[in-house]
Amino acid sequence: MAAELSLVSHSVEATEALAEALGRLAVPDTVFALDGDLGTGKTAFTRGLARGLDVTEPVSSPTYTLMHSYPGRLELYHFDAWMEGREAAFLDGGGAEWLHAGGVAVVEWASRVLAWLPEQRLEVELLHRGTPTVDEDGNVAPDAGRTVVLRALGAGPERLLAGLQLPAGISMNPKESS
Amino acid sequence: MSRSDLILGIESSCDETAAAVVAGGFEVRSSVVHSQADEHARYGGVVPEIAGRSHLREVHRVVEQALDEAGVLPSELAGVAVTTRPGLIGSLLVGVSVAKSIAFRWSLPLIPVHHIHAHVWAATMELGPKTSPFPAVALVVSGGHTNLYRSLAPDQLEPIAGTLDDAAGEAFDKVAWMLGLGYPGGPSVAALAEEGDPSAFRFPRYRPKPTPGNAAPRPLGFSFSGLKTAVLYHIRGQDALAPTPPPDEIRDRADVAASFQEAVVDALVSQTIEAAHREGVERVLVAGGVACNLRLRSKLTDAAEAAGLIATFPSPAFCTDNAVMIAGLGHPLLGAGKLADLSLDAAPR
């Protein structure tokens, strides 16, 4: 059984705030399986999640080391399966143990390494709604926002989703089809 | 017995197994680097488990070869320097264990070296022992790092700014992938950029936003996420919802590569020069794999000159991981008595 919530995030800050709210609700061994095209806000989501776990260290890309851990209310394990061959070899070689080490795991490009992820997980899918513009200074301008689909697989993630209160800048998706 | 100033350096933090003998911090007697690139190529990047095992297989041969080529016996060394952090833990431990056993067997001082300090030392090696490079601003830029530091002494780097998201080298890797080029992306994008026009497209150069309501100057920092996204949208014909075309259908690939590289280089140059101004230093030290990039070398050298600064880069062979920089930095550390005992451990960060 899966509970699903389709939302619209109206800004990067709102995506971060949504993730922060989820981070506050997370319990040990919660796994966030994150998917979305380049530029949809996966890193922003992870940044918000870290904030919700009271992680004070700045979050950066774990591509080089395959996994970064951050101390917080619960330890945050940040995976990035962009290079799927590497991440699969890493998870296979013992890295998957971090998915149930008592912390909270977030896996970017999760669909590339689904075989290693636990059945109980909160899937987060980020989708473009239009073409954003990037200004001279590299800031992505406000645009049509992103569709955010939250899919709770298993009782734990379902409870988490049921407790979620939507932060400002996040609304229910009017079109269920997108 | 007169004490020699020969240091054996061992480096195994990522995917190169390296050993070198350097005299007095600057004079290279030997340098051996065994690259594991072929073993990792099919995964598109370094796999820690494979790296650790490969280090274990190669480290003895590499160390012996470095001693042989230098014509030095272990008993003639002044010390053994080894990278202890940061890096892949299973890889670091191989070098640390070997260094400890050599230090124990020959009663040599054991010198722990920070990998990033050593990369910066590689740049100072270009200046020779007579020129003090400090204080300087150091730009460390690679696949895992894009950071500016205040460099006050060989083992003293104080962070000024870092990246909000990807490292510069990583942005090169991702754009290389979009354009159907090989890994690592730095050399492959740079090669294609040679055929393109760097001003064909104006991709964004990230600058941190000024703090609202604060008259203080803009903070310093890097971000390559917006740039990467802008390149992707360009390739998709400015339609985020369109699929990414296959690489051979991207007609302006070379121009994209050149314009992307230009944006990365401009961001690195402007933030580095600004940091040097704010710190009131005259020298900029550049280190890490991306310091090999010729466009960065030429633009930063020119910009520094125009600003009354001097930019110093390591010679290309010592930009990427090597043990010369470890053995080199080992010399001043030994002089300062910064030694470890056999309980020395490695650390990932």
mmCIF file of N, CA, C and O in Angstrom, chain B residues 65 137 159 211 340:
data_model
loop_
_atom_site.group_PDB
_atom_site.id
_atom_site.type_symbol
_atom_site.label_atom_id
_atom_site.label_comp_id
_atom_site.label_asym_id
_atom_site.label_seq_id
_atom_site.Cartn_x
_atom_site.Cartn_y
_atom_site.Cartn_z
ATOM 1 N N GLN B 65 60.213 1.193 -6.218
ATOM 2 C CA GLN B 65 60.667 1.856 -7.445
ATOM 3 C C GLN B 65 61.101 3.294 -7.163
ATOM 4 O O GLN B 65 62.094 3.765 -7.708
ATOM 5 N N VAL B 137 46.620 33.771 -1.076
ATOM 6 C CA VAL B 137 45.295 33.171 -1.180
ATOM 7 C C VAL B 137 45.460 31.921 -2.028
ATOM 8 O O VAL B 137 46.112 31.958 -3.077
ATOM 9 N N PRO B 159 39.883 28.505 5.763
ATOM 10 C CA PRO B 159 38.888 28.609 4.700
ATOM 11 C C PRO B 159 38.303 30.018 4.560
ATOM 12 O O PRO B 159 38.008 30.673 5.560
ATOM 13 N N THR B 211 24.171 40.416 1.006
ATOM 14 C CA THR B 211 23.284 40.249 2.152
ATOM 15 C C THR B 211 22.308 41.413 2.172
ATOM 16 O O THR B 211 22.737 42.558 2.161
ATOM 17 N N ALA B 340 54.259 12.084 14.008
ATOM 18 C CA ALA B 340 53.254 11.204 14.617
ATOM 19 C C ALA B 340 53.958 9.963 15.137
ATOM 20 O O ALA B 340 55.068 9.641 14.700
#
